[in-house]
Amino acid sequence: MKKKLSITLLGIIILYGLLLIPDNSTINIEIEGNSTPFIWDQDERWDFLESKFTEAKADKEIITPGVIEALISDLFSIVDEIENREPKPDDVIFDELLLSFFELAPVIGAQDVQNPEFFEVYN
């Protein structure tokens, strides 16, 4: 019994030692890290949204219920048009929907209270 336990333990130690041997293949982390990232060529849009969020977060007076209602109304009108028209996947209206949604998002994100209508549109 003692001999079987010793052999099993020795086998485990040898297997563990083999697993500790590093792989010789090289990974070019530096090359991968310096490669061109996935770009949408929309840096201006992201910068605009970030500045809009920062501005809305700093000055709560900008986020009036009327402004939010107007933006949500625009979003709903685009959704309604999509439902009525049944456009093809490459239709421009989907770009309009995305733009409208992303223009509303920083205003909603800057609010202290969650807006259930925004989540309804999102879902």
C-alpha atoms as an extended CHARMM CRD file, in Angstrom:
* protein
*
       123  EXT
         1         1  MET       CA              0.0000000000        0.0000000000        0.0000000000  PROA      1               0.0000000000
         2         2  LYS       CA              2.8060000000        2.3620000000        0.9470000000  PROA      2               0.0000000000
         3         3  LYS       CA              4.6350000000        1.5400000000       -2.2650000000  PROA      3               0.0000000000
         4         4  LYS       CA              1.5620000000        2.3270000000       -4.4260000000  PROA      4               0.0000000000
         5         5  LEU       CA              1.0680000000        5.6440000000       -2.6390000000  PROA      5               0.0000000000
         6         6  SER       CA              4.7520000000        6.5260000000       -3.1090000000  PROA      6               0.0000000000
         7         7  ILE       CA              4.6510000000        5.6930000000       -6.8190000000  PROA      7               0.0000000000
         8         8  THR       CA              1.4320000000        7.6980000000       -7.3190000000  PROA      8               0.0000000000
         9         9  LEU       CA              2.8460000000       10.6810000000       -5.4430000000  PROA      9               0.0000000000
        10        10  LEU       CA              6.0980000000       10.4740000000       -7.4140000000  PROA      10              0.0000000000
        11        11  GLY       CA              4.1040000000       10.3260000000      -10.6740000000  PROA      11              0.0000000000
        12        12  ILE       CA              2.1210000000       13.4220000000       -9.6940000000  PROA      12              0.0000000000
        13        13  ILE       CA              5.3170000000       15.2960000000       -8.7980000000  PROA      13              0.0000000000
        14        14  ILE       CA              6.9330000000       14.3500000000      -12.1170000000  PROA      14              0.0000000000
        15        15  LEU       CA              3.8020000000       15.3470000000      -14.0590000000  PROA      15              0.0000000000
        16        16  TYR       CA              3.6720000000       18.6760000000      -12.1970000000  PROA      16              0.0000000000
        17        17  GLY       CA              7.3450000000       19.2510000000      -12.9860000000  PROA      17              0.0000000000
        18        18  LEU       CA              6.6960000000       18.5950000000      -16.6720000000  PROA      18              0.0000000000
        19        19  LEU       CA              3.8220000000       21.0540000000      -16.6660000000  PROA      19              0.0000000000
        20        20  LEU       CA              6.1030000000       23.7390000000      -15.2430000000  PROA      20              0.0000000000
        21        21  ILE       CA              8.3850000000       23.5840000000      -18.2860000000  PROA      21              0.0000000000
        22        22  PRO       CA              7.6530000000       26.7180000000      -20.3520000000  PROA      22              0.0000000000
        23        23  ASP       CA              6.5360000000       26.4920000000      -23.9580000000  PROA      23              0.0000000000
        24        24  ASN       CA              9.1810000000       27.5140000000      -26.4890000000  PROA      24              0.0000000000
        25        25  SER       CA              6.7600000000       29.2540000000      -28.8280000000  PROA      25              0.0000000000
        26        26  THR       CA              7.0150000000       33.0120000000      -28.7110000000  PROA      26              0.0000000000
        27        27  ILE       CA              4.0770000000       35.3460000000      -28.4610000000  PROA      27              0.0000000000
        28        28  ASN       CA              4.6580000000       38.7350000000      -30.0020000000  PROA      28              0.0000000000
        29        29  ILE       CA              2.8130000000       40.7200000000      -27.3760000000  PROA      29              0.0000000000
        30        30  GLU       CA              4.6360000000       43.8980000000      -28.2800000000  PROA      30              0.0000000000
        31        31  ILE       CA              3.7260000000       43.6140000000      -31.9390000000  PROA      31              0.0000000000
        32        32  GLU       CA              0.1000000000       42.7780000000      -31.1470000000  PROA      32              0.0000000000
        33        33  GLY       CA             -0.1550000000       45.6340000000      -28.6470000000  PROA      33              0.0000000000
        34        34  ASN       CA              1.1860000000       48.1730000000      -31.1040000000  PROA      34              0.0000000000
        35        35  SER       CA             -1.0260000000       47.0880000000      -33.9740000000  PROA      35              0.0000000000
        36        36  THR       CA             -3.8010000000       49.2890000000      -35.2970000000  PROA      36              0.0000000000
        37        37  PRO       CA             -6.8820000000       48.9650000000      -33.0970000000  PROA      37              0.0000000000
        38        38  PHE       CA            -10.3480000000       48.3570000000      -34.4560000000  PROA      38              0.0000000000
        39        39  ILE       CA            -11.4000000000       51.8150000000      -35.6250000000  PROA      39              0.0000000000
        40        40  TRP       CA            -14.8190000000       53.0250000000      -36.6200000000  PROA      40              0.0000000000
        41        41  ASP       CA            -13.4680000000       56.3680000000      -37.7970000000  PROA      41              0.0000000000
        42        42  GLN       CA            -15.9390000000       58.0860000000      -35.5120000000  PROA      42              0.0000000000
        43        43  ASP       CA            -13.6270000000       59.6960000000      -32.9910000000  PROA      43              0.0000000000
        44        44  GLU       CA            -15.4120000000       63.0200000000      -33.3280000000  PROA      44              0.0000000000
        45        45  ARG       CA            -18.7100000000       61.3760000000      -32.4270000000  PROA      45              0.0000000000
        46        46  TRP       CA            -17.2530000000       59.7210000000      -29.2950000000  PROA      46              0.0000000000
        47        47  ASP       CA            -15.5500000000       62.9680000000      -28.2730000000  PROA      47              0.0000000000
        48        48  PHE       CA            -18.8290000000       64.8430000000      -28.7620000000  PROA      48              0.0000000000
        49        49  LEU       CA            -20.7500000000       62.3060000000      -26.6640000000  PROA      49              0.0000000000
        50        50  GLU       CA            -18.1270000000       62.4560000000      -23.9320000000  PROA      50              0.0000000000
        51        51  SER       CA            -18.2240000000       66.2530000000      -23.8270000000  PROA      51              0.0000000000
        52        52  LYS       CA            -22.0360000000       66.1890000000      -23.8380000000  PROA      52              0.0000000000
        53        53  PHE       CA            -22.0260000000       63.8020000000      -20.8630000000  PROA      53              0.0000000000
        54        54  THR       CA            -19.4520000000       65.8800000000      -18.9690000000  PROA      54              0.0000000000
        55        55  GLU       CA            -21.4050000000       69.0680000000      -19.6450000000  PROA      55              0.0000000000
        56        56  ALA       CA            -24.7120000000       67.4930000000      -18.5880000000  PROA      56              0.0000000000
        57        57  LYS       CA            -23.1490000000       65.9830000000      -15.4580000000  PROA      57              0.0000000000
        58        58  ALA       CA            -21.6300000000       69.3230000000      -14.4470000000  PROA      58              0.0000000000
        59        59  ASP       CA            -24.7160000000       71.4430000000      -15.1370000000  PROA      59              0.0000000000
        60        60  LYS       CA            -27.9550000000       69.6890000000      -14.1750000000  PROA      60              0.0000000000
        61        61  GLU       CA            -29.9500000000       72.6410000000      -15.5610000000  PROA      61              0.0000000000
        62        62  ILE       CA            -29.2490000000       71.3660000000      -19.0890000000  PROA      62              0.0000000000
        63        63  ILE       CA            -31.1260000000       68.1290000000      -18.4320000000  PROA      63              0.0000000000
        64        64  THR       CA            -34.6860000000       69.3750000000      -18.3500000000  PROA      64              0.0000000000
        65        65  PRO       CA            -37.5550000000       66.9190000000      -18.6690000000  PROA      65              0.0000000000
        66        66  GLY       CA            -38.5610000000       68.6680000000      -21.8970000000  PROA      66              0.0000000000
        67        67  VAL       CA            -35.1870000000       68.0040000000      -23.5160000000  PROA      67              0.0000000000
        68        68  ILE       CA            -35.2710000000       64.3540000000      -22.5190000000  PROA      68              0.0000000000
        69        69  GLU       CA            -38.8670000000       63.9590000000      -23.6800000000  PROA      69              0.0000000000
        70        70  ALA       CA            -37.9940000000       65.4930000000      -27.0640000000  PROA      70              0.0000000000
        71        71  LEU       CA            -35.0270000000       63.1600000000      -27.5390000000  PROA      71              0.0000000000
        72        72  ILE       CA            -37.0720000000       60.1190000000      -26.5000000000  PROA      72              0.0000000000
        73        73  SER       CA            -39.8960000000       61.2210000000      -28.7930000000  PROA      73              0.0000000000
        74        74  ASP       CA            -37.4580000000       61.4310000000      -31.7200000000  PROA      74              0.0000000000
        75        75  LEU       CA            -36.2210000000       57.9600000000      -30.8760000000  PROA      75              0.0000000000
        76        76  PHE       CA            -39.7450000000       56.5310000000      -30.6920000000  PROA      76              0.0000000000
        77        77  SER       CA            -40.6700000000       58.1360000000      -34.0170000000  PROA      77              0.0000000000
        78        78  ILE       CA            -37.7130000000       56.4200000000      -35.6890000000  PROA      78              0.0000000000
        79        79  VAL       CA            -38.6780000000       53.0920000000      -34.0940000000  PROA      79              0.0000000000
        80        80  ASP       CA            -42.2710000000       53.5620000000      -35.2820000000  PROA      80              0.0000000000
        81        81  GLU       CA            -41.0620000000       54.3150000000      -38.7930000000  PROA      81              0.0000000000
        82        82  ILE       CA            -38.9510000000       51.1480000000      -38.7590000000  PROA      82              0.0000000000
        83        83  GLU       CA            -41.9450000000       49.0900000000      -37.6390000000  PROA      83              0.0000000000
        84        84  ASN       CA            -44.1950000000       50.5890000000      -40.3270000000  PROA      84              0.0000000000
        85        85  ARG       CA            -41.7290000000       50.4970000000      -43.2130000000  PROA      85              0.0000000000
        86        86  GLU       CA            -39.9300000000       47.1990000000      -42.5410000000  PROA      86              0.0000000000
        87        87  PRO       CA            -36.6410000000       48.4480000000      -44.0300000000  PROA      87              0.0000000000
        88        88  LYS       CA            -33.7620000000       46.2930000000      -45.2390000000  PROA      88              0.0000000000
        89        89  PRO       CA            -30.8050000000       45.7650000000      -42.8670000000  PROA      89              0.0000000000
        90        90  ASP       CA            -28.5930000000       48.2310000000      -44.7480000000  PROA      90              0.0000000000
        91        91  ASP       CA            -31.1950000000       51.0250000000      -44.7010000000  PROA      91              0.0000000000
        92        92  VAL       CA            -30.0340000000       54.4720000000      -43.5500000000  PROA      92              0.0000000000
        93        93  ILE       CA            -32.7820000000       54.6070000000      -40.9390000000  PROA      93              0.0000000000
        94        94  PHE       CA            -30.8110000000       52.2430000000      -38.7200000000  PROA      94              0.0000000000
        95        95  ASP       CA            -27.9220000000       54.7160000000      -38.7350000000  PROA      95              0.0000000000
        96        96  GLU       CA            -30.3870000000       57.4320000000      -37.7340000000  PROA      96              0.0000000000
        97        97  LEU       CA            -31.6750000000       55.2160000000      -34.9210000000  PROA      97              0.0000000000
        98        98  LEU       CA            -28.1560000000       54.5510000000      -33.6830000000  PROA      98              0.0000000000
        99        99  LEU       CA            -27.2480000000       58.2380000000      -33.8290000000  PROA      99              0.0000000000
       100       100  SER       CA            -30.4270000000       59.2550000000      -32.0150000000  PROA      100             0.0000000000
       101       101  PHE       CA            -29.9150000000       56.6020000000      -29.3480000000  PROA      101             0.0000000000
       102       102  PHE       CA            -26.3030000000       57.5920000000      -28.7500000000  PROA      102             0.0000000000
       103       103  GLU       CA            -27.2320000000       61.2800000000      -28.5220000000  PROA      103             0.0000000000
       104       104  LEU       CA            -29.7740000000       60.4480000000      -25.8350000000  PROA      104             0.0000000000
       105       105  ALA       CA            -27.5000000000       58.1170000000      -23.8550000000  PROA      105             0.0000000000
       106       106  PRO       CA            -25.1250000000       60.7110000000      -22.3140000000  PROA      106             0.0000000000
       107       107  VAL       CA            -28.0570000000       62.8550000000      -21.1940000000  PROA      107             0.0000000000
       108       108  ILE       CA            -29.6860000000       59.8540000000      -19.5150000000  PROA      108             0.0000000000
       109       109  GLY       CA            -26.3490000000       58.7460000000      -18.0670000000  PROA      109             0.0000000000
       110       110  ALA       CA            -25.7940000000       62.1420000000      -16.4820000000  PROA      110             0.0000000000
       111       111  GLN       CA            -29.1000000000       61.9890000000      -14.6270000000  PROA      111             0.0000000000
       112       112  ASP       CA            -29.1780000000       61.0220000000      -10.9780000000  PROA      112             0.0000000000
       113       113  VAL       CA            -32.4420000000       59.1120000000      -11.4360000000  PROA      113             0.0000000000
       114       114  GLN       CA            -32.9520000000       56.2760000000      -13.9020000000  PROA      114             0.0000000000
       115       115  ASN       CA            -35.3260000000       56.8920000000      -16.7730000000  PROA      115             0.0000000000
       116       116  PRO       CA            -37.5980000000       53.8870000000      -17.4570000000  PROA      116             0.0000000000
       117       117  GLU       CA            -38.5590000000       55.1510000000      -20.9300000000  PROA      117             0.0000000000
       118       118  PHE       CA            -34.9400000000       54.9830000000      -22.0320000000  PROA      118             0.0000000000
       119       119  PHE       CA            -34.7150000000       51.3540000000      -20.9530000000  PROA      119             0.0000000000
       120       120  GLU       CA            -37.9690000000       50.6250000000      -22.7800000000  PROA      120             0.0000000000
       121       121  VAL       CA            -36.4770000000       51.9850000000      -25.9900000000  PROA      121             0.0000000000
       122       122  TYR       CA            -33.2090000000       50.1770000000      -25.3640000000  PROA      122             0.0000000000
       123       123  ASN       CA            -34.9450000000       46.8330000000      -24.9740000000  PROA      123             0.0000000000
